[in-house]
Short mmCIF file of C-alpha atoms and ligand atoms in Angstrom, two decimals:
data_model
loop_
_atom_site.label_atom_id
_atom_site.label_comp_id
_atom_site.label_asym_id
_atom_site.label_seq_id
_atom_site.Cartn_x
_atom_site.Cartn_y
_atom_site.Cartn_z
CA UNK L 1 105.25 156.99 44.84
CA UNK L 2 103.27 155.01 47.37
CA UNK L 3 104.05 151.31 47.59
CA UNK L 4 101.72 149.02 49.49
CA UNK L 5 102.90 145.62 50.70
CA UNK L 6 106.45 144.42 50.42
CA UNK L 7 107.48 143.20 47.01
CA UNK L 8 108.08 139.48 46.78
CA UNK L 9 111.71 138.62 46.11
CA UNK L 10 112.56 139.44 42.51
CA UNK L 11 115.03 136.52 42.43
CA UNK L 12 116.93 136.22 39.19
CA UNK L 13 114.66 138.73 37.52
CA UNK L 14 116.67 141.47 39.20
CA UNK L 15 119.51 140.72 36.78
CA UNK L 16 117.36 141.07 33.70
CA UNK L 17 116.27 144.39 32.24
CA UNK L 18 112.50 144.88 32.23
CA UNK L 19 110.88 143.64 29.03
CA UNK L 20 109.10 146.97 28.65
CA UNK L 21 109.83 150.24 30.41
CA UNK L 22 108.58 153.81 30.19
CA UNK L 23 110.67 156.65 31.58
CA UNK L 24 109.10 160.05 32.21
CA UNK L 25 106.61 160.01 29.33
CA UNK L 26 104.94 163.35 28.72
CA UNK L 27 102.33 164.21 26.15
CA UNK L 28 99.93 167.10 25.68
CA UNK L 29 97.20 167.50 23.08
CA UNK L 30 96.44 170.94 21.66
CA UNK L 31 93.16 172.29 23.07
CA UNK L 32 91.14 175.47 22.49
CA UNK L 33 92.66 177.14 25.54
CA UNK L 34 96.18 175.85 25.10
CA UNK L 35 97.78 172.46 25.45
CA UNK L 36 96.01 169.82 27.55
CA UNK L 37 98.50 167.57 29.35
CA UNK L 38 97.48 163.92 29.18
CA UNK L 39 100.65 162.10 30.25
CA UNK L 40 102.50 163.79 33.08
CA UNK L 41 105.76 161.92 33.48
CA UNK L 42 104.62 158.30 33.31
CA UNK L 43 107.25 155.77 34.37
CA UNK L 44 106.64 152.05 34.68
CA UNK L 45 108.21 148.65 34.13
CA UNK L 46 106.95 145.27 33.02
CA UNK L 47 109.40 142.47 33.79
CA UNK L 48 109.75 139.48 31.49
CA UNK L 49 106.70 137.24 31.90
CA UNK L 50 105.02 139.62 34.33
CA UNK L 51 101.35 140.65 34.16
CA UNK L 52 100.99 144.27 35.25
CA UNK L 53 97.64 146.07 35.45
CA UNK L 54 97.21 149.84 35.28
CA UNK L 55 94.01 151.21 36.76
CA UNK L 56 92.83 154.76 36.28
CA UNK L 57 89.58 156.64 35.76
CA UNK L 58 87.97 157.23 32.37
CA UNK L 59 89.73 159.92 30.39
CA UNK L 60 92.91 159.76 32.48
CA UNK L 61 95.13 158.93 29.51
CA UNK L 62 95.38 155.14 29.63
CA UNK L 63 94.72 154.50 25.94
CA UNK L 64 97.01 157.38 25.03
CA UNK L 65 99.75 155.76 27.11
CA UNK L 66 99.29 152.42 25.32
CA UNK L 67 99.44 154.21 21.95
CA UNK L 68 102.76 155.75 22.96
CA UNK L 69 104.12 152.44 24.29
CA UNK L 70 103.05 150.68 21.07
CA UNK L 71 104.83 153.32 18.98
CA UNK L 72 101.62 154.68 17.43
CA UNK L 73 102.07 158.12 19.02
CA UNK L 74 105.20 160.09 19.83
CA UNK L 75 105.63 161.48 23.35
CA UNK L 76 106.71 165.10 23.83
CA UNK L 77 109.33 163.88 26.31
CA UNK L 78 110.54 160.65 27.88
CA UNK L 79 111.38 157.34 26.33
CA UNK L 80 110.24 153.76 25.94
CA UNK L 81 112.71 150.91 26.39
CA UNK L 82 112.36 147.34 25.18
CA UNK L 83 114.66 144.82 26.87
CA UNK L 84 116.50 147.74 28.43
CA UNK L 85 117.26 149.53 25.17
CA UNK L 86 115.64 152.69 23.79
CA UNK L 87 113.21 151.65 21.05
CA UNK L 88 112.37 154.64 18.87
CA UNK L 89 111.00 152.71 15.88
CA UNK L 90 109.02 150.19 17.91
CA UNK L 91 105.69 150.11 16.03
CA UNK L 92 105.01 146.45 15.33
CA UNK L 93 107.40 145.16 18.00
CA UNK L 94 104.64 144.96 20.60
CA UNK L 95 101.15 143.51 20.35
CA UNK L 96 98.36 146.00 21.04
CA UNK L 97 94.82 144.78 21.63
CA UNK L 98 92.86 148.01 21.19
CA UNK L 99 89.95 149.13 23.38
CA UNK L 100 87.42 148.57 20.61
CA UNK L 101 88.07 145.22 18.97
CA UNK L 102 89.55 146.01 15.60
CA UNK L 103 88.26 142.99 13.70
CA UNK L 104 87.90 143.81 10.03
CA UNK L 105 84.20 143.40 9.15
CA UNK L 106 84.87 142.22 5.59
CA UNK L 107 87.10 139.33 6.62
CA UNK L 108 86.14 136.04 8.26
CA UNK L 109 87.10 135.45 11.87
CA UNK L 110 89.90 133.08 10.79
CA UNK L 111 91.31 135.63 8.31
CA UNK L 112 91.20 138.33 10.97
CA UNK L 113 93.08 136.14 13.42
CA UNK L 114 95.63 135.14 10.76
CA UNK L 115 96.60 138.79 10.16
CA UNK L 116 99.66 138.66 12.45
CA UNK L 117 101.39 135.67 10.84
CA UNK L 118 100.37 136.86 7.37
CA UNK L 119 102.04 140.24 8.01
CA UNK L 120 105.10 138.35 9.24
CA UNK L 121 105.30 136.61 5.86
CA UNK L 122 103.83 133.24 6.83
CA UNK L 123 102.17 131.44 3.89
CA UNK L 124 98.39 131.73 3.75
CA UNK L 125 97.64 128.05 4.38
CA UNK L 126 100.01 127.84 7.35
CA UNK L 127 98.65 131.08 8.82
CA UNK L 128 95.10 129.81 8.34
CA UNK L 129 95.94 126.60 10.22
CA UNK L 130 97.53 128.57 13.05
CA UNK L 131 94.46 130.82 13.22
CA UNK L 132 92.12 127.84 13.44
CA UNK L 133 94.20 126.33 16.26
CA UNK L 134 94.20 129.66 18.16
CA UNK L 135 90.43 129.98 17.68
CA UNK L 136 89.93 126.48 19.04
CA UNK L 137 92.06 127.43 22.05
CA UNK L 138 89.76 130.37 22.89
CA UNK L 139 86.61 128.29 22.41
CA UNK L 140 85.57 129.53 18.96
CA UNK L 141 85.73 126.25 17.11
CA UNK L 142 83.03 126.22 14.43
CA UNK L 143 83.01 130.02 14.02
CA UNK L 144 86.18 130.30 11.90
CA UNK L 145 84.32 131.14 8.71
CA UNK L 146 81.78 133.51 10.26
CA UNK L 147 82.08 137.26 9.80
CA UNK L 148 82.60 139.38 12.94
CA UNK L 149 79.06 140.87 12.86
CA UNK L 150 77.66 137.38 13.46
CA UNK L 151 79.51 137.05 16.79
CA UNK L 152 78.41 138.23 20.25
CA UNK L 153 80.52 140.82 22.09
CA UNK L 154 82.19 138.11 24.18
CA UNK L 155 82.95 136.01 21.10
CA UNK L 156 84.49 139.01 19.35
CA UNK L 157 86.77 139.54 22.34
CA UNK L 158 87.71 135.86 22.20
CA UNK L 159 88.63 136.33 18.55
CA UNK L 160 90.63 139.45 19.42
CA UNK L 161 92.47 137.45 22.11
CA UNK L 162 93.21 134.69 19.60
CA UNK L 163 94.66 137.31 17.25
CA UNK L 164 96.79 138.72 20.08
CA UNK L 165 97.96 135.20 20.94
CA UNK L 166 98.99 134.53 17.37
CA UNK L 167 100.57 137.93 16.73
CA UNK L 168 102.94 136.98 19.56
CA UNK L 169 105.21 139.98 19.11
CA UNK L 170 106.89 141.23 22.28
CA UNK L 171 104.86 142.39 25.23
CA UNK L 172 101.07 142.44 25.05
CA UNK L 173 99.34 145.78 25.61
CA UNK L 174 95.68 145.08 26.45
CA UNK L 175 93.35 148.09 26.54
CA UNK L 176 90.30 147.29 28.69
CA UNK L 177 89.92 144.00 26.84
CA UNK L 178 86.72 142.99 28.65
CA UNK L 179 85.29 146.45 29.37
CA UNK L 180 82.15 146.07 27.27
CA UNK L 181 81.16 142.61 28.50
CA UNK L 182 78.53 141.53 31.04
CA UNK L 183 79.83 140.30 34.41
CA UNK L 184 79.60 136.55 33.72
CA UNK L 185 81.17 136.75 30.27
CA UNK L 186 83.86 138.99 31.73
CA UNK L 187 84.64 136.44 34.46
CA UNK L 188 84.95 133.71 31.83
CA UNK L 189 87.30 135.87 29.77
CA UNK L 190 89.44 136.62 32.82
CA UNK L 191 89.78 132.87 33.40
CA UNK L 192 90.73 132.41 29.75
CA UNK L 193 93.35 135.15 29.90
CA UNK L 194 94.81 133.65 33.10
CA UNK L 195 95.07 130.25 31.41
CA UNK L 196 96.65 131.69 28.24
CA UNK L 197 99.10 133.70 30.29
CA UNK L 198 100.09 130.64 32.32
CA UNK L 199 100.65 128.66 29.09
CA UNK L 200 102.65 131.29 27.21
CA UNK L 201 103.91 133.66 29.94
CA UNK L 202 103.91 136.82 27.81
CA UNK L 203 104.84 140.13 29.46
CA UNK L 204 101.52 141.97 29.72
CA UNK L 205 100.43 145.50 30.52
CA UNK L 206 96.67 145.48 30.96
CA UNK L 207 94.70 148.69 31.33
CA UNK L 208 91.38 148.58 33.16
CA UNK L 209 89.19 150.64 35.46
CA UNK L 210 87.92 147.51 37.19
CA UNK L 211 89.81 147.07 40.48
CA UNK L 212 88.68 143.44 40.93
CA UNK L 213 89.82 142.55 37.41
CA UNK L 214 93.23 144.11 38.08
CA UNK L 215 93.68 142.13 41.31
CA UNK L 216 92.44 138.83 39.85
CA UNK L 217 94.83 139.01 36.92
CA UNK L 218 97.93 140.94 37.84
CA UNK L 219 101.21 140.47 39.67
CA UNK L 220 101.27 144.20 40.35
CA UNK L 221 98.63 146.89 40.03
CA UNK L 222 99.75 150.40 39.12
CA UNK L 223 97.39 153.22 40.02
CA UNK L 224 97.01 156.37 37.94
CA UNK L 225 94.94 159.33 39.11
CA UNK L 226 92.73 161.59 37.01
CA UNK L 227 94.23 163.22 33.90
CA UNK L 228 97.06 163.93 33.40
CA UNK L 229 98.21 160.36 34.01
CA UNK L 230 101.14 159.54 36.21
CA UNK L 231 101.76 156.35 38.18
CA UNK L 232 100.86 157.36 41.73
CA UNK L 233 101.29 154.03 43.49
CA UNK L 234 101.51 150.28 43.21
CA UNK L 235 99.96 147.28 44.95
CA UNK L 236 101.88 144.01 44.89
CA UNK L 237 99.34 141.24 44.35
CA UNK L 238 100.53 138.45 46.61
CA UNK L 239 97.74 136.02 45.69
CA UNK L 240 98.95 132.50 44.78
CA UNK L 241 99.20 131.28 41.18
CA UNK L 242 97.87 129.59 39.20
CA UNK L 243 94.73 131.66 39.73
CA UNK L 244 91.14 131.49 38.66
CA UNK L 245 88.44 134.08 39.20
CA UNK L 246 87.36 132.38 42.45
CA UNK L 247 90.41 133.99 44.06
CA UNK L 248 88.26 137.13 44.39
CA UNK L 249 86.28 135.40 47.16
CA UNK L 250 89.32 135.05 49.47
CA UNK L 251 90.10 137.08 52.58
CA UNK L 252 93.54 137.93 51.15
CA UNK L 253 91.81 139.40 48.09
CA UNK L 254 89.57 141.57 50.26
CA UNK L 255 92.62 142.90 52.12
CA UNK L 256 94.38 143.76 48.86
CA UNK L 257 91.24 145.44 47.57
CA UNK L 258 91.20 147.59 50.69
CA UNK L 259 94.80 148.64 50.02
CA UNK L 260 94.00 149.37 46.39
CA UNK L 261 90.89 151.41 47.21
CA UNK L 262 92.86 153.47 49.73
CA UNK L 263 95.48 154.17 47.07
CA UNK L 264 92.86 155.06 44.47
CA UNK L 265 91.22 157.44 46.96
CA UNK L 266 94.59 159.11 47.62
CA UNK L 267 95.00 159.82 43.90
CA UNK L 268 91.73 161.76 43.86
CA UNK L 269 90.10 159.39 41.40
CA UNK L 270 87.11 158.79 43.72
CA UNK L 271 86.35 162.48 44.16
N1 ATP I 301 94.06 162.54 19.42
C1 ATP I 301 93.64 163.28 20.44
N2 ATP I 301 93.55 164.63 20.32
C2 ATP I 301 93.13 165.39 21.36
N3 ATP I 301 92.82 164.90 22.57
C3 ATP I 301 92.88 163.57 22.75
C4 ATP I 301 93.30 162.68 21.70
N4 ATP I 301 93.27 161.40 22.17
C5 ATP I 301 92.86 161.49 23.45
N5 ATP I 301 92.64 162.79 23.80
C6 ATP I 301 92.20 163.26 25.14
O1 ATP I 301 93.13 162.74 26.07
C7 ATP I 301 92.46 162.36 27.29
C8 ATP I 301 92.79 160.92 27.61
O2 ATP I 301 92.18 160.06 26.66
P1 ATP I 301 92.38 158.49 26.71
O3 ATP I 301 91.56 157.91 25.63
O4 ATP I 301 93.83 158.19 26.72
O5 ATP I 301 91.75 158.16 28.15
P2 ATP I 301 91.46 156.73 28.82
O6 ATP I 301 92.08 156.77 30.17
O7 ATP I 301 91.85 155.65 27.91
O8 ATP I 301 89.86 156.76 29.00
P3 ATP I 301 88.81 155.53 28.96
O9 ATP I 301 88.94 154.82 30.26
O10 ATP I 301 87.49 156.23 28.86
O11 ATP I 301 89.12 154.68 27.77
C9 ATP I 301 90.98 162.64 27.05
O12 ATP I 301 90.68 163.88 27.64
C10 ATP I 301 90.86 162.71 25.54
O13 ATP I 301 89.82 163.59 25.18
MG1 MG I 302 90.82 154.17 26.95
#
């Protein structure tokens, strides 16, 4: 595996097991001409409170990987560890924000966001209050009783983020959370995610094919090549925190982007 830039000192983190780890995950889907490998020995770690991005081209297996990590799909080989322990029955122990926002169309925004606490057995009124507070935090005050179809794409993603925030179970797995948004809305959402992460410090694995987004947000960027996915390299993002999107205008950012592009080219993803 290629590693660019020296890792900053891990400090005390070195004594803690990673919050989330994958070891040698393999998965193939049956195809017309035999099995199609999608995950080819994926190994990665997300330390407690760390924000890790995984970049890879479309169709490389990123969503499949998140499904396996979340416990929604079984790998053919390899294992997933939570807090250093194998976690076979882990569905529900991690918070997955799927690629297409999964807001239920027949429920109001507040009800959608309250799903997590409701499933955890929190009383309806309490859950509703928590949902309204989370919606206010993501800038959706006044839209609590709207239905999802009445929201713009960016507002729906805000609602999905509020739901993720409130679900609060284990590490967050974010699947191209801002992929469908225009550039300005996307920048605003990146700022919002940075602020939420600084407030709550969840362990996050964020999948994206946007190199700038990965560098703006992450502590480390893992690079996967074309399918089948495997982590081919990592860039340590040495940019100072707290960050806002303006960090992408710095010379240090440009240097890191050069490193990342070189790594992406090596994987064959630019071919
Ligand atoms: N349930 C399934 N059955 C068969 N093949 C599948 C299944 N799910 C995904 N695949 C295939 O696995 C490959 C990886 O798909 P996946 O959705 O994980 O890619 P991705 O990296 O998330 O792509 P994108 O960036 O476009 O979201 C694709 O070739 C896809 O067709
Ligand atoms: Mg995907």
